[in-house]
Amino acid sequence: MMEPGLYHILFLSTALFFTGVYGFFSRRNLITILMSIELMLNSVCLNFIAFNKYVWPGKLDGVFMTLFIIAIAAAEAALAIAIIINLYRSHQTIDVSSGEEMKY
Amino acid sequence: MSGSTIIFYLLALITLGSAMLAVSSRQIFRSAIFLLFSLIGIAGLYFWLQYEFIAAVQIVVYAGGITVLIIFSIFLTAKSGESLPKQKPARLIFSALSVFCGAALVMLQIAGHSFPVFSGDAILPTVGNIGKQMLSTEQGGYALPFEVISMLLLAAMIGCIVIAMRSKPLLK
Amino acid sequence: MPDLIYILTIPLLPLVVFLLLGIAGRNSFNKTGGYIGTLSMLVSTVLSLQLAYGYFFHWGKVNGVYQHFIPYKLTWLDFSEGLSIDLGILLDPITVMMLVVVSFISLMVHVYSLAYMKGEERFGVYYAFLSLFTFSMLGLVLSSNIFQIYMFWELVGVSSFLLIGFYYQKSSAVAAAKKAFIVTRFADLGMLIGILIIAFQAKTLDFTLLIERLGTPGSEWIQQAVQAGFLGWPVISWGLLLVFVGGAGKSAMFPLHIWLPDAMEGPTPVSALIHAATMVVAGVFLVARLFPVYTFSAPGVLEFIAYVGVFSALFAAIIACTQTDIKRVLAYSTMSQIGFMMFALGVSGYGGEEGLGFTASQFHLFTHAIFKALLFLCAGVVIHHVHSNELDAMGGLRKDLPVTHICFLLACLAISGIPPFAGFFSKEEILLAAYEKNKIVFALALFTSALTAFYMFRLYFKIFWFKAFSHHGHHKEGSPVLLIPLCILAVGSISTGFIPFGNFVSGDGKPVHTSLQINFSIAPVLLGLVGILAAAFIYKRERSGGNSTSVIYMITKRKFYIDEVYLFITKKIIFNGIGKPAAWFDKNVVDGLVNFSGTITEKIARSIKKLQSGKVQQYTMLYLAGIIVITLAMLYFFNRI
Amino acid sequence: MNLWLLMFIPLITGIAILAASGSKTIKWISFAGASVQLLTAVVLAWLFWGLKSSGITDDFVFQSDLQWFPAWNIGLHFGVDGISVAMILLTAVVVLAAVLLSWNIESMTKEFFFLLILLSAGAYGFFLSLDLFTLFFFLEVAVIPKYLLIGIWGSGNKTYSANKLALMLMGGSALILVGILTMYFQFPPGNRSFDLIYLSEHPLLPDVQMILFPLIFVGFGIFTAIFPFHTWVPDGHSSAPTAGSMFLAGISMKLGGYGCLRVATFLMPEAAQQYSTAIVVLAAIAILYGAFATMMQTDLKYINAYSSVSHCGFVLLGIGLMTKTAITGAVFQMVSHGLMTALFFGVIGMVYERTHTRRVAEMGGLMKSIPFISAIMFIAGLCSLGLPGLSGFPAEMTVFMGGWQRTETIYRAATIAGCLSIVVTAVYILRAIGSTVMGPLRNEEYLKFGDAAWNEKLAALILVGGIVLMGIAPMLLYKLVEPATENIITNIGGK
Amino acid sequence: MLDFFIYMKSELMVTLIIFVLLIIKLGKGLSNEKLLSLTQVLLLINVIIAALWNNEGSLFGDMFVTNKLIGIQKTILSLGVYLVSLSFPGWCRKSEHLTEFMVLLLSSLLGMYFLISSGNILMLFLAIELSTLPVAALANFDLDKKKSAEAAMKMILSSAFSTAMFLFGTSFLYGATGTIAFSALSVSTSMNGLQLMAFVFLFSSFAFKLSVVPFHLWTADVYEGSPIPVTAFLSVISKAAFSFILVTILYKVLLPLETAWYWLIITLSVTTMLIGNLFALRQANIRRFLAFSSIAQVGFILAGISGGGLTGQTSVTYFILVYLFSNLAAFGVAGVLNDQAGIDDIEGLKGLRQSNPFLAWMMALALFSLAGIPPTAGFFGKIFLLASGASKGPIWFILIAALNMVVSLYYYLKIIRVMFMEKPLLESAAIATDRQVKFSLIICAAGILFAGVFSWVYEFIYRQ
């Protein structure tokens, strides 16, 4: 096998990203959907770090992006969980199909 | 094959494998645990890349914060041992298909692109460097985003409080 | 030549009366309207007579030729270089003659109507319409421009419509009015297109110029006009033919005659004025007006006119023999007589002895106007008396209506061509002209002339003889106002034949020598007498005509089913064949397409509503699909550069 | 004369209507506004005449150019030539009559009159504008009020009709919009302009014209009921309230004709020549087809509406024939049809107010009960069938005369088709009149009707006055219009 | 230092308001009525501040940039928020969490300020999140309504998804160019496979916020479920801000990709108009209807954007102003009806002209403006967008766009018809309209009527 490098990490993160996307599309539980989003964001972070490390180490842009993404991910997750809990209270379920009342 | 290589593949395997398990497990609690493994795996990759500060943040915020939050919310909303309802097979197939297409597309583009080779001085992602830039208002400083995100967190907090702390019972 | 601007007052007086009575006739002048109208008509008539006198005897003739005068001309509407509608006055012999005829007959009818229409609810309106008609007819004969003639032509048509439909609550009257208007309008369509063609060929609408360009032998305009062809005929011939179609419509030539008998629904004086003496001869006037053009540009058309004329004359005469409505008989006789005038023009040449037909035609027009008006006015008295138009309701009226009887008889003699009455002279000239030019026409005309005598006297006998009168003995004949016009016209019927008409009216303005040829006259007069005798013999018994079952009689009685043919064409072909499909097409196809575009949009909108499924995962899947598709497209289109 | 005056009067009237209260006051304000506008229009015509006879040879006079959107080089460029003056006069007359005939509107009076005045303002602006953008703006101003007029105060299947009308007209204006925008961007930056005069001096490339001409012509053509986009006309007219129909048929359809002439033909002469056969054929179809379709109608308003399709075909025919005479005829026909159809719709409205039916079969013998109205209806009908002495005659004859100057068979055929329609017109008009005004009295109730009230009389007389004036003295209009058509013809290089 | 205050005056002011509100909340608190008035006053001041002293400059090493046009855009946003605060007093009075509501609303506004002033992808990202997350929370503010919870769920999930996509694209852009600063990006981007792909991912996020088809699907559901002020805010202010930044991104940052994005934009423009119109045709709920109509409007905005250059920029900004007046007027009326009569469906508008002429005419005016009927400003807005599009676009594009205007007219007229031409269902009594709402509606009406005909509004924006 090859020496691991940029492309390996990029492929890994892409795979991770789309794993998250798959989870987003296929899960029915809202919390698992949220988990999938975390996976996607993580893969992006990995991307930024990898680029920063292998291609553009002259500045720390990637690092800062990662840091802020992590912070935002936390805030987003918190808010999403609050909304999910509220939904659970009103619908007594966190199945995503509970939220299909408005359509067409 | 050097040790570093082995470690990378190991970490990659852990990350991706547990991620896949996390999105496919029928037990929601197990999903959460696999997610935790996956996040830790990524932290391991950061270590492997020698971005220790980021790795630390990853472990603290994700593994320590978000995963715990998620697990709590699982407890709040459902029984942990209960297996999740099955998704329709059509949905699974379409998801897989679209995801496969997307991944293939992106990977082909990555493979087809040659990134430039950096020549120059690298800035090491030490805590000191990061901290200095984070609070700098000059060119290359990140003071403003720092302030902005504080407002964002404030807003998110207020939102969470209002939504999660509902006092009145539901009318209907 | 005196200042002729005063001629304008001749047509304008009736116009003023029309406006006055039309606006206020219903209220203020309902009673007095008749007198106002009559008075103004009197003035017009006097002026016309004075003009005629001046023209024919004083200043009209220069170097032995009657001249064209244009004392007044106003550009009414410009079209383009050279083409404009002018409102003008063109004075020449036929104009002056027609002016006299129109104003004089109109005056007679005005006077007669004073008594005849008395007590009508819309008395004032009646006079307004009458004045409108007179104005239009005077304008028509004075026209100096072919488009001007068309304008007044239309106005005449509409006043005829108004007068036929005067009893607007009678459905039959309304139908007749509509029929008259539409049939003549259809003919006018021909005239309009004809005018367009002529205007294009001659580059003018002015009569004087037109005749100069297209009515002068050997002019280059004619050569040009004759060259361009359409369907094997020179364009100019088509144009003139179409103009004649317009004339044929107004003059009730076959097959455009169908409106005339129905038009008798109007008040009888109106029939006398419009449908006997003046309007119906407008076609003859029109052909006469353009006579040089016909002669030199399209002699073929002239021949055609001759055949149409003589056929119409014969055709109408045959039908007239079987009709039982007094006015319809007169209407067919009118048609027949106009046929005479028409074919007289058709067989005429231009100038000299050749031009006898022209003169004869105009002469007959003149005399016919007088005796036919007389016939109608008499018929009016009769109808007034018996309250019916049907011949069956009449008979033996000669005691009741002595004056009318005499007048009617005189008129019948005149129309039958019995010397020395007016009709004899004019008809004789026509026959002579036909004899010299075309033997077939002459033969038919001779026969028709005999037939004329027959049916006229059939009428005469049926009305005034052979029946004991019982039921209407108590009526008096009517007021003198009713009878005076009869007498005047009767005098006219006797005397006008002696006017040396050829001296005054001819195609080229030079006098035509019209001597009576006794040996030629024997045949027609004898035939006329035979007709009279036959009528007397056949109709002396009451309820004659018992052979009403024979096929020929039936066909004739039903006027050769021409009406039915028309009905078929209009109802079945135009209404059901064109109108209905057009309306259907509009409602279903054109409108349907519009509505369809609406429904199809709604359908599409409904069919894609599933996109908005309410499932957030599906939304995001579409999101990703969108990204993938767009990326692929972008890569396909832009990455190759 | 400052042409802004013509815009200000409706504006002030509109504001006054909004500010006023009480339906009587509103009506009088509208009446006053419309009358003053008519006076102003007459003064305009007078001054225009004076200017022309003093030897001014400018194509457009009384110009005033105000920057509106300098960024786009859009100006409020006003100016008139003879055609605009004629159209403005027409509009003023019809609006005044429409106001008078709306005297019985009692529901939502304020809105009604405001919309009416707004419509008229749109029409005035349209006729005054020499800037395509402004022209388009005013054209659209005059669409939606019609929708409301029909939808709110209309009768019958009104929502359908109103929708159809609004959508088709807006569709037309969408085409126009595309046309003028594309035209604008044909020029390099800095030289772009919507100005009509500028554009006429800098003609487009023939290729571009060939694309844009159909867009603009059909766009305006929809307003003039070009076949097959005429179906809004019958429904729209018949559902509209009296004043609405009057405005629609009297003025709105003229916007299209004016636009076809002023924008399409004037600015794109080469394409106009190329397409003239198509236009003429479509116009001939509209004329005959409209006339035949009219024959089958049983509702008075439908009769007049379909006849409008037919009559407006003459406008398009005249424009398509592209000879000076024919174009003059088209303008004549616009004026004539405007007056005549407004009168007809006005009369139908009067009749409908009394009989509460518009079906021909249900009426009869109205002459007995309402002689004045019947007489007016008669006059309107006679004008429609082109009786000399009324306005229809010179208009149609001028078109025919102009048409015959084109020697190609297809033009001749179209002209003959036009001629043919006058017979069909006679058929349906007499049918309509014969069975409403004449004929036996259908209903004894009809005898109780009151004849026209003062407002109805005044409105009818104003319109009849216009019709008769044009009918007996067409030279007045001809003198007004001729220099303008001459100018158009020189520009498009026709005969 | 003075520069700092002047350049960031709006941001500082909004932050100040946020803190004032929070401090009051921490103290005794105020009645909703007073709080509302206070906020309104502060927001009015904010509008004024935003309108004045606009200048060109940048701060924090080009992370924050501002210029006169951005100043105007901020003023427009501030005005919008001020009008929103005026328009829904009924809802606000009933709300238990008015302070929080206002704070979140203002946070989002703050995010939008940063958004249009951002000079760097990180700032862009943070601003997007700052402007979106509070709104997601706000969507849930009708705490006792199921629909509200559903709307918030849909919003947070789909916006998180779009954020992920945005970041994914950004990461590759960063990888390919090595920078996240706009100024550097504008010279170092180039047309190659990876960057095009990255651009699509990045663009999809804007498209999502602007609800461009096919990224629009969340819009209607969220609009329907959210509290009505939030819907108004989302449909007007959020759209406005994202349109502004999209213009900047496309014109300034991604200029090297212009040929690519030009075709993308006009294709999406056409699709968006079509789909938006087709869906709007058959909506029964007022807010869903307005959602789809606003999607169609976005199609037109894209048409304007495609024109590029000064005209594109100006016409988009101008249209947004007009759109703000029109849509807020519509939402204002919808809010009153919803609040006072519980009307949510178009059917409920039946005969509104008879019961509430003022509201009916306001709604009509708003709809006419949205439909682009002269003499409302909407006409000018639409025409200038189309004209901008026509400056480069092929004729079929303009033709489709123009015909779409006609289709959209159909459904706007449908509402007009319901209000004006149908009989009221019941003898619905006149609905009391708050004075604030009236004021707001009148401002909107004045805007609708005068912002077009008086051309200096457009010229003013143009000359910046």
mmCIF file of N, CA and C in Angstrom, chain E residues 66-96:
data_model
loop_
_atom_site.group_PDB
_atom_site.id
_atom_site.type_symbol
_atom_site.label_atom_id
_atom_site.label_comp_id
_atom_site.label_asym_id
_atom_site.label_seq_id
_atom_site.Cartn_x
_atom_site.Cartn_y
_atom_site.Cartn_z
ATOM 1 N N THR E 66 -17.179 47.477 4.050
ATOM 2 C CA THR E 66 -18.438 48.195 3.867
ATOM 3 C C THR E 66 -18.244 49.249 2.797
ATOM 4 N N ASN E 67 -19.344 49.596 2.158
ATOM 5 C CA ASN E 67 -19.334 50.726 1.225
ATOM 6 C C ASN E 67 -20.725 51.315 1.177
ATOM 7 N N LYS E 68 -20.904 52.261 0.309
ATOM 8 C CA LYS E 68 -22.186 52.968 0.320
ATOM 9 C C LYS E 68 -23.335 52.042 -0.040
ATOM 10 N N LEU E 69 -23.101 51.189 -1.013
ATOM 11 C CA LEU E 69 -24.170 50.283 -1.422
ATOM 12 C C LEU E 69 -24.526 49.344 -0.279
ATOM 13 N N ILE E 70 -23.484 48.837 0.385
ATOM 14 C CA ILE E 70 -23.745 47.964 1.525
ATOM 15 C C ILE E 70 -24.510 48.735 2.596
ATOM 16 N N GLY E 71 -24.150 50.024 2.733
ATOM 17 C CA GLY E 71 -24.895 50.861 3.690
ATOM 18 C C GLY E 71 -26.372 50.893 3.326
ATOM 19 N N ILE E 72 -26.643 51.097 2.060
ATOM 20 C CA ILE E 72 -28.050 51.131 1.647
ATOM 21 C C ILE E 72 -28.706 49.786 1.897
ATOM 22 N N GLN E 73 -27.972 48.737 1.593
ATOM 23 C CA GLN E 73 -28.554 47.419 1.794
ATOM 24 C C GLN E 73 -28.856 47.175 3.261
ATOM 25 N N LYS E 74 -27.941 47.637 4.107
ATOM 26 C CA LYS E 74 -28.210 47.482 5.544
ATOM 27 C C LYS E 74 -29.413 48.310 5.956
ATOM 28 N N THR E 75 -29.515 49.483 5.363
ATOM 29 C CA THR E 75 -30.679 50.307 5.677
ATOM 30 C C THR E 75 -31.962 49.589 5.280
ATOM 31 N N ILE E 76 -31.913 48.962 4.122
ATOM 32 C CA ILE E 76 -33.101 48.237 3.672
ATOM 33 C C ILE E 76 -33.445 47.134 4.671
ATOM 34 N N LEU E 77 -32.417 46.406 5.101
ATOM 35 C CA LEU E 77 -32.678 45.332 6.058
ATOM 36 C C LEU E 77 -33.238 45.894 7.360
ATOM 37 N N SER E 78 -32.639 46.990 7.804
ATOM 38 C CA SER E 78 -33.108 47.577 9.059
ATOM 39 C C SER E 78 -34.550 48.028 8.922
ATOM 40 N N LEU E 79 -34.831 48.657 7.820
ATOM 41 C CA LEU E 79 -36.191 49.107 7.588
ATOM 42 C C LEU E 79 -37.146 47.925 7.611
ATOM 43 N N GLY E 80 -36.706 46.854 6.983
ATOM 44 C CA GLY E 80 -37.538 45.662 6.967
ATOM 45 C C GLY E 80 -37.820 45.175 8.373
ATOM 46 N N VAL E 81 -36.793 45.114 9.165
ATOM 47 C CA VAL E 81 -36.999 44.612 10.528
ATOM 48 C C VAL E 81 -37.878 45.573 11.313
ATOM 49 N N TYR E 82 -37.684 46.844 11.088
ATOM 50 C CA TYR E 82 -38.540 47.827 11.763
ATOM 51 C C TYR E 82 -39.995 47.585 11.373
ATOM 52 N N LEU E 83 -40.229 47.403 10.109
ATOM 53 C CA LEU E 83 -41.602 47.169 9.668
ATOM 54 C C LEU E 83 -42.143 45.861 10.228
ATOM 55 N N VAL E 84 -41.282 44.864 10.306
ATOM 56 C CA VAL E 84 -41.729 43.602 10.894
ATOM 57 C C VAL E 84 -42.136 43.833 12.345
ATOM 58 N N SER E 85 -41.340 44.614 13.027
ATOM 59 C CA SER E 85 -41.672 44.847 14.440
ATOM 60 C C SER E 85 -42.977 45.613 14.574
ATOM 61 N N LEU E 86 -43.298 46.412 13.566
ATOM 62 C CA LEU E 86 -44.558 47.153 13.623
ATOM 63 C C LEU E 86 -45.744 46.273 13.243
ATOM 64 N N SER E 87 -45.493 45.338 12.357
ATOM 65 C CA SER E 87 -46.616 44.721 11.662
ATOM 66 C C SER E 87 -47.360 43.674 12.456
ATOM 67 N N PHE E 88 -46.730 43.129 13.488
ATOM 68 C CA PHE E 88 -47.395 41.990 14.115
ATOM 69 C C PHE E 88 -47.606 42.193 15.610
ATOM 70 N N PRO E 89 -48.182 43.316 15.997
ATOM 71 C CA PRO E 89 -48.334 43.572 17.438
ATOM 72 C C PRO E 89 -49.228 42.536 18.101
ATOM 73 N N GLY E 90 -50.183 42.024 17.366
ATOM 74 C CA GLY E 90 -51.088 41.049 17.964
ATOM 75 C C GLY E 90 -50.319 39.823 18.423
ATOM 76 N N TRP E 91 -49.503 39.321 17.515
ATOM 77 C CA TRP E 91 -48.725 38.137 17.874
ATOM 78 C C TRP E 91 -47.762 38.454 19.012
ATOM 79 N N CYS E 92 -47.118 39.608 18.896
ATOM 80 C CA CYS E 92 -46.105 39.968 19.882
ATOM 81 C C CYS E 92 -46.702 40.096 21.274
ATOM 82 N N ARG E 93 -47.880 40.691 21.355
ATOM 83 C CA ARG E 93 -48.477 40.890 22.668
ATOM 84 C C ARG E 93 -48.774 39.562 23.340
ATOM 85 N N LYS E 94 -49.155 38.618 22.531
ATOM 86 C CA LYS E 94 -49.525 37.328 23.109
ATOM 87 C C LYS E 94 -48.296 36.504 23.477
ATOM 88 N N SER E 95 -47.180 36.849 22.878
ATOM 89 C CA SER E 95 -46.012 36.003 23.054
ATOM 90 C C SER E 95 -45.523 36.033 24.504
ATOM 91 N N GLU E 96 -45.118 34.863 24.986
ATOM 92 C CA GLU E 96 -44.578 34.804 26.344
ATOM 93 C C GLU E 96 -43.113 35.163 26.369
#
